[in-house]
Amino acid sequence: MADHMVVRLTACFFWMFPLALEAKLTYIAIRLPLKGEQAAPGAPWPLPRTWTKSTTRLMVDPTNFRFTSSMTYCDIVTSAFDRYYRILQLEKTSSLSGPEQVMTSLSVDIADKTCPGYPDPNMDESYNLTIGSTSRLTSATVWGALRGLETFSQLIYKEEEGHQLFVNKTQIIDQPRFHYRGIMLDTARHFLPMPILLKNLDAMAYNKFNVFHWHIVDDQSFPYESVEFPTLTEKGAYGPKLIYTQENVKHVIDEARLRGIRVIPEFDTPGHTQSWGKAFRSLLTPCWEDGKPGVAKPNYHGAYEIMDPSRDSTYTFMEKFIGEVVKVFPDQYLHLGMDESYPACWKSSPNITSFMKENNISTYVQLMELYVTKVLDIVERTNKSYVIWQDPIEDGTKAKPDTIVEVWRGNSTVPWQHYMTRIASQGYKTILSSCWYLNYISYGQDWRKYYQCEPQNFTGSADQHSNVIGGEACVWAEYIDGTNILSTLWPRASAVAERLWSSRDVTDVESAKFRLDQQRCRMVRRGIPAKPILDGYCGDYEFGFPESMGIYKQETQEEHPNTSAGSLVWSSSSLTFTLLLILAQKIVRIFYHL
Amino acid sequence: MARTFALFHFACIVGLVFSNGEYRERETVSVTASNGMPWPMPQQYSSTSDTFTINRNAFKFRATGQSCDILSSAFFRYQTIIFGFREEVLKFHSKFKAGSLTELDVNVKNKCDQYPYLGMDESYNLTISSSGATLNSNSVWGALRGIETFSQLVLQQSKDMFTVNGTTIVDYPRFQHRGLLLDTSRHFLDVSIIKQNLLAMSQSKFNVFHWHIVDDQSFPYTSNNFPDMATMGAYDSKHIYTQDQIAEIIEFARILGIRVIPEFDSPGHSQSWGKSIKDLLTKCYSSGKLNGQYGPIDPSLETSYGFLSKFFAEIAKVFPDHYVHLGGDEVNFDCWKSNPNITAFMKQKDFGTDYAKLEEYYMQRLLDIVSGVKKGYMIWQEVVDNGAKVNPDTIVEVWKSGFHIELSIITCTFRGYKTLLSSCWYLSDISYGIDWPKYYNCDPHNFIGTAEQKKLVIGGETCMWGEYVDNTNVLSRTWPRASVVAERLWSAQNVKDANAAAPRLEEHRCRMIKRGFPAEAVNGPGYCSQEYSIHEPV
């Protein structure tokens, strides 16, 4: 009975080194025992660059624990201390007893004493962490300290059946492999309520993601509240409540900043803009059919489609709109979309044809190039940089050399490597998302294929490989909304996180699953509904257990003046539970009274 | 403190759910939700353009026939579900104002049964007209189904004002057994989740909760007679269902008109039993030596049957439904083959090398034990696939895919067994995109057979196996995809156009969200007037 053997072996192992698993995976069927190397408790995710551990352990005293730093004037530092202190309190512990040395503080030394405004594309996220008789986290910047604090929080574990927290003597030297490690959420196909966006930022921080790519608007809806053009929102959003106000957007950016996460909004043009046309139809090209403008031709084009590249007013509008956006979003980068602009509508329009003639434009690729160049120029004048999807480059459009190109295409016939080679060879910096479309769900352990997708695994020179600056996991929202986004994303996106952070040679998927399981249970412990990756359970807590609301528990009972992400998230995520429980209780109570 | 806190939250929720009834239609959504249409579709349904208003502070349900706890708790429940919180003190309202509706008369003919059962009468008639609103049913179960339908017809127009159209409904289920399976062994599901799921089931008129409570991986059932089974077989001490909790779940299901059928699967799928019950499982051999592994329950030992008698005597008492599911699926013969004692036993019984006969022997003994405690039983199809003969009143559940669907049903019905279909409704097998039409298009009568044979198909079950679901995602993965199966099992056979059903399904999902369930998006881009998890104070 293989599973019994495993249990006994591990039990024996933990008796010798009195550790415990925080998470327990088990087999699908008895004849299929799990492969790979069990992870000792307190195994970090993503795996650090170098991780030297010892079996000597310290006892952690959560109640008296202190993070110390000379930078307590910096809100990023203090709010991180706050968060990780709360995380430390999640395990119920008894008074300290045992022979081990007690760890009561972690000193955080940050070389750069300036408290930064916002995380930037080249931020230094490296850190060194020493746990021993004196424990120190050192980093060049605040951002590195954030990553190190997360790692530290993951090293702490609880003894099985015990009530003490431990951390092993450890030496970690860590830095990310890629600068750009993103999660893309789509709030246009379905609206995602604020509490969900905020909770997702927490989950991202637990996985060292550093970019929230916010695909905020699309054909279906325009939930972004524009100051310059309020009718964009009024007419383009699904409903008056299904919008992100300026205040909401600022809230997201602020909370992201505190976690070292950049917010890159995507305002996708010239295609994917039906919702813009609700308020400003003249932005879109009138498509022609039967000799008339504004007539749809099913399977070819709609009545109005794609920004009209022939009208100056289009660019005037874009200039004003982008002028607003660059003020609202502090990040250096804007995502400008530019994907899937199919020329069927342009081709149908005699106006476009004559415009092309007048301007000596002979192909639709050149027409697209005109649009792309003009819009990139507008953005460049604001001193911002830009990301675009691969499509225009693939079609032969030349973008400015500093453009970051996001590779999203790829299938079994034409793999993403094909596109990556082409685009990297043109000298563009690239980010990869083709193999990380997490909205494509399937039965079983699909995280393995995300884990095994290597962004530099394509034909190209060393230079071309180094043009890959990262990647991102995308969750398109056709079938995703507040009901299922978090459990669809996590921990599947964690697989991507490790690929983008850890060394290239960290590829043992069988052993990774045990660490990933710990990571999922860690997220569950903290209040993120991360779904299971295999049979098993999470120790003495599960998502939805009354005492397992994670860090979202404490804050609602008292009103905090500075409402942080936490309280909002908690109150809403517990709503359904409360509703149903109360209904249930009342129903049952009524019965017993009769 | 906790109580005030809870009340505060309840107020918030009601505010959240009932704060806004506005609903704007846009062409950008893939499917536009219908408005005030029921799911599953009643057998006969007609509505008029007459609109009646309902003031939530004046409306009440009234029992004009038989009544009991089940009915009065339904009145309370639906008062809240339809109208949310209303003012504590009812203001005086004139008894009848033209065009307004102040009560639903619920007329139940027969005395209430205590528990729901296979074949219970769930039919009802619902009439909403200028002479008032009346719900007639033979049994309280029909009344439950009818009140659910009524709740789906009522639309909120403003804070206190609701409307309902003139409606005539004659309704009854097409199939008697409309089940949903949850697996609490691969992952433990919290009692609160199971209860939420029961409420969601009642919203789609499911009437059987098939509780796959234990399996290889864990044994969360706390047995009175064998407490070690949970202490040693459960994942840990928090991952168990106590007798109190089980009673609570059965009670909760009962007032919703849902039967609870537990499954104790054997002789396979029983690794977790072996952790505490010594010598229950077959010891496996490699090259003539014990290899430390265990197989299915050892059918050659009398002690196995002694244990099973005692165990199922307890189960018969704990679970009031007449039926117990005995599993019997996926028995791997390898371990039996390796064991010399089993070989000897086979010889002694003249089974030759036909291990299916051994399985049949085991199952027959088990069925006799369960018959002995006056229970009926359900089994997975393999038991009869393998040629085992079981008692004629056995209900056989068909789960294998492909041609098995038809073949199995035919063989089963030729032998005269009642059958349930679940093959085409494994919700745990997820895929990208709009997958619900394939569940919708699967008809349990879609096989070659006589009318008699078809009559033997008494329903079906949709299954959510637990390998990749737990508290974090089980509800959003189950709903509203399970509702699709509910309509197939309840509504008339000719209600089968998925395109026509889509707007109603969209409305049903939004209705579920409004009631607090995380029912996921299944139709592509779109929105509900109330999205899941938006929290807005009153």
mmCIF file of C-alpha atoms in Angstrom, chain A residues 94-253:
data_model
loop_
_atom_site.group_PDB
_atom_site.id
_atom_site.type_symbol
_atom_site.label_atom_id
_atom_site.label_comp_id
_atom_site.label_asym_id
_atom_site.label_seq_id
_atom_site.Cartn_x
_atom_site.Cartn_y
_atom_site.Cartn_z
ATOM 1 C CA SER A 94 0.823 28.654 22.325
ATOM 2 C CA SER A 95 3.412 30.124 24.644
ATOM 3 C CA LEU A 96 6.931 29.330 23.616
ATOM 4 C CA SER A 97 8.489 26.205 24.948
ATOM 5 C CA GLY A 98 11.417 24.290 23.595
ATOM 6 C CA PRO A 99 15.175 24.282 23.489
ATOM 7 C CA GLU A 100 15.426 26.332 20.310
ATOM 8 C CA GLN A 101 16.641 29.853 20.113
ATOM 9 C CA VAL A 102 13.727 32.281 19.769
ATOM 10 C CA MET A 103 13.519 34.614 16.826
ATOM 11 C CA THR A 104 11.692 37.807 17.697
ATOM 12 C CA SER A 105 12.791 40.211 15.019
ATOM 13 C CA LEU A 106 13.991 40.618 11.485
ATOM 14 C CA SER A 107 16.119 43.589 10.662
ATOM 15 C CA VAL A 108 15.511 44.987 7.210
ATOM 16 C CA ASP A 109 18.371 47.004 5.758
ATOM 17 C CA ILE A 110 17.668 48.873 2.574
ATOM 18 C CA ALA A 111 20.607 50.612 0.921
ATOM 19 C CA ASP A 112 18.655 53.194 -1.046
ATOM 20 C CA LYS A 113 17.024 55.327 1.616
ATOM 21 C CA THR A 114 14.619 57.145 -0.672
ATOM 22 C CA CYS A 115 11.008 56.161 -0.367
ATOM 23 C CA PRO A 116 10.063 55.620 -3.984
ATOM 24 C CA GLY A 117 6.962 56.867 -5.686
ATOM 25 C CA TYR A 118 6.023 54.006 -7.915
ATOM 26 C CA PRO A 119 7.672 50.768 -8.911
ATOM 27 C CA ASP A 120 9.482 51.172 -12.209
ATOM 28 C CA PRO A 121 10.371 48.864 -15.083
ATOM 29 C CA ASN A 122 13.965 48.466 -13.996
ATOM 30 C CA MET A 123 13.481 48.281 -10.281
ATOM 31 C CA ASP A 124 16.043 46.243 -8.412
ATOM 32 C CA GLU A 125 14.210 43.381 -6.727
ATOM 33 C CA SER A 126 17.243 41.506 -5.428
ATOM 34 C CA TYR A 127 17.682 40.752 -1.759
ATOM 35 C CA ASN A 128 19.713 38.671 0.654
ATOM 36 C CA LEU A 129 18.081 36.950 3.573
ATOM 37 C CA THR A 130 19.949 35.445 6.501
ATOM 38 C CA ILE A 131 18.103 33.609 9.233
ATOM 39 C CA GLY A 132 20.363 32.686 12.123
ATOM 40 C CA SER A 133 21.490 33.941 15.469
ATOM 41 C CA THR A 134 21.041 37.348 13.963
ATOM 42 C CA SER A 135 18.561 37.609 11.141
ATOM 43 C CA ARG A 136 18.841 40.182 8.407
ATOM 44 C CA LEU A 137 17.150 41.033 5.191
ATOM 45 C CA THR A 138 19.264 43.299 3.024
ATOM 46 C CA SER A 139 18.356 44.811 -0.297
ATOM 47 C CA ALA A 140 19.338 47.628 -2.577
ATOM 48 C CA THR A 141 15.797 49.024 -2.763
ATOM 49 C CA VAL A 142 12.457 48.882 -1.036
ATOM 50 C CA TRP A 143 11.254 46.619 -3.837
ATOM 51 C CA GLY A 144 13.843 43.982 -3.020
ATOM 52 C CA ALA A 145 12.834 44.199 0.625
ATOM 53 C CA LEU A 146 9.211 43.466 -0.339
ATOM 54 C CA ARG A 147 10.285 40.340 -2.190
ATOM 55 C CA GLY A 148 12.498 39.281 0.707
ATOM 56 C CA LEU A 149 9.736 39.773 3.261
ATOM 57 C CA GLU A 150 7.475 37.544 1.201
ATOM 58 C CA THR A 151 10.149 34.861 1.094
ATOM 59 C CA PHE A 152 10.713 35.193 4.821
ATOM 60 C CA SER A 153 6.985 34.730 5.476
ATOM 61 C CA GLN A 154 7.064 31.548 3.430
ATOM 62 C CA LEU A 155 9.962 30.001 5.363
ATOM 63 C CA ILE A 156 7.988 29.938 8.579
ATOM 64 C CA TYR A 157 6.132 26.745 9.297
ATOM 65 C CA LYS A 158 4.178 25.073 12.014
ATOM 66 C CA GLU A 159 4.999 21.760 13.541
ATOM 67 C CA GLU A 160 2.423 19.083 12.887
ATOM 68 C CA GLU A 161 -0.059 18.819 15.754
ATOM 69 C CA GLY A 162 2.094 21.441 17.431
ATOM 70 C CA HIS A 163 1.507 25.003 18.365
ATOM 71 C CA GLN A 164 4.858 26.561 17.646
ATOM 72 C CA LEU A 165 6.158 28.367 14.637
ATOM 73 C CA PHE A 166 9.614 27.546 13.375
ATOM 74 C CA VAL A 167 12.027 28.782 10.798
ATOM 75 C CA ASN A 168 15.181 26.976 9.789
ATOM 76 C CA LYS A 169 18.538 28.677 9.664
ATOM 77 C CA THR A 170 18.712 29.809 6.094
ATOM 78 C CA GLN A 171 20.796 31.818 3.682
ATOM 79 C CA ILE A 172 19.080 33.116 0.572
ATOM 80 C CA ILE A 173 20.510 35.219 -2.225
ATOM 81 C CA ASP A 174 17.778 36.009 -4.649
ATOM 82 C CA GLN A 175 16.897 38.051 -7.679
ATOM 83 C CA PRO A 176 14.390 37.631 -10.481
ATOM 84 C CA ARG A 177 15.310 36.092 -13.786
ATOM 85 C CA PHE A 178 12.973 38.431 -15.707
ATOM 86 C CA HIS A 179 12.081 42.054 -15.031
ATOM 87 C CA TYR A 180 8.552 41.830 -16.350
ATOM 88 C CA ARG A 181 6.333 39.323 -14.563
ATOM 89 C CA GLY A 182 2.720 40.126 -15.211
ATOM 90 C CA ILE A 183 -0.879 39.120 -14.725
ATOM 91 C CA MET A 184 -3.391 40.393 -17.239
ATOM 92 C CA LEU A 185 -7.002 40.725 -16.161
ATOM 93 C CA ASP A 186 -9.787 41.617 -18.558
ATOM 94 C CA THR A 187 -12.494 43.789 -17.014
ATOM 95 C CA ALA A 188 -14.372 44.415 -20.247
ATOM 96 C CA ARG A 189 -15.868 41.020 -21.115
ATOM 97 C CA HIS A 190 -17.066 40.777 -17.549
ATOM 98 C CA PHE A 191 -16.799 43.417 -14.893
ATOM 99 C CA LEU A 192 -14.591 42.477 -11.953
ATOM 100 C CA PRO A 193 -15.612 44.119 -8.712
ATOM 101 C CA MET A 194 -13.000 46.137 -6.835
ATOM 102 C CA PRO A 195 -12.642 43.719 -3.912
ATOM 103 C CA ILE A 196 -11.625 41.028 -6.386
ATOM 104 C CA LEU A 197 -9.020 43.236 -8.068
ATOM 105 C CA LEU A 198 -7.563 44.137 -4.696
ATOM 106 C CA LYS A 199 -7.475 40.596 -3.446
ATOM 107 C CA ASN A 200 -5.743 39.618 -6.639
ATOM 108 C CA LEU A 201 -2.989 42.138 -5.911
ATOM 109 C CA ASP A 202 -2.353 40.339 -2.636
ATOM 110 C CA ALA A 203 -2.137 37.012 -4.431
ATOM 111 C CA MET A 204 0.245 38.526 -6.975
ATOM 112 C CA ALA A 205 2.517 39.759 -4.202
ATOM 113 C CA TYR A 206 2.574 36.267 -2.667
ATOM 114 C CA ASN A 207 3.942 35.056 -6.004
ATOM 115 C CA LYS A 208 6.329 37.963 -6.671
ATOM 116 C CA PHE A 209 4.461 39.168 -9.723
ATOM 117 C CA ASN A 210 5.269 42.798 -10.422
ATOM 118 C CA VAL A 211 2.963 43.932 -13.235
ATOM 119 C CA PHE A 212 -0.804 44.163 -13.250
ATOM 120 C CA HIS A 213 -1.681 44.513 -16.916
ATOM 121 C CA TRP A 214 -5.186 45.880 -16.761
ATOM 122 C CA HIS A 215 -7.074 45.151 -19.961
ATOM 123 C CA ILE A 216 -9.615 47.621 -18.755
ATOM 124 C CA VAL A 217 -11.797 48.217 -21.829
ATOM 125 C CA ASP A 218 -12.670 46.309 -24.986
ATOM 126 C CA ASP A 219 -15.466 45.880 -27.537
ATOM 127 C CA GLN A 220 -17.933 44.732 -24.920
ATOM 128 C CA SER A 221 -17.700 47.459 -22.314
ATOM 129 C CA PHE A 222 -15.879 50.578 -21.223
ATOM 130 C CA PRO A 223 -15.817 50.555 -17.419
ATOM 131 C CA TYR A 224 -12.977 53.094 -17.090
ATOM 132 C CA GLU A 225 -14.357 56.415 -15.856
ATOM 133 C CA SER A 226 -12.895 59.020 -18.154
ATOM 134 C CA VAL A 227 -12.638 62.552 -16.899
ATOM 135 C CA GLU A 228 -12.164 64.123 -20.310
ATOM 136 C CA PHE A 229 -14.870 62.073 -21.964
ATOM 137 C CA PRO A 230 -17.420 61.004 -19.347
ATOM 138 C CA THR A 231 -19.823 59.753 -21.984
ATOM 139 C CA LEU A 232 -17.322 57.047 -22.904
ATOM 140 C CA THR A 233 -18.161 55.480 -19.552
ATOM 141 C CA GLU A 234 -21.797 56.457 -19.362
ATOM 142 C CA LYS A 235 -22.578 54.901 -22.700
ATOM 143 C CA GLY A 236 -19.852 52.313 -22.909
ATOM 144 C CA ALA A 237 -20.020 50.606 -19.519
ATOM 145 C CA TYR A 238 -22.314 47.638 -18.943
ATOM 146 C CA GLY A 239 -24.113 49.644 -16.282
ATOM 147 C CA PRO A 240 -23.731 52.697 -14.095
ATOM 148 C CA LYS A 241 -22.485 50.579 -11.220
ATOM 149 C CA LEU A 242 -20.227 48.450 -13.338
ATOM 150 C CA ILE A 243 -17.487 51.035 -13.677
ATOM 151 C CA TYR A 244 -14.117 51.937 -12.183
ATOM 152 C CA THR A 245 -14.251 55.471 -10.909
ATOM 153 C CA GLN A 246 -11.147 57.605 -10.818
ATOM 154 C CA GLU A 247 -11.065 56.916 -7.119
ATOM 155 C CA ASN A 248 -11.237 53.163 -7.727
ATOM 156 C CA VAL A 249 -8.406 53.336 -10.227
ATOM 157 C CA LYS A 250 -6.277 55.338 -7.826
ATOM 158 C CA HIS A 251 -7.049 52.846 -5.093
ATOM 159 C CA VAL A 252 -5.854 49.980 -7.257
ATOM 160 C CA ILE A 253 -2.674 51.853 -8.212
#
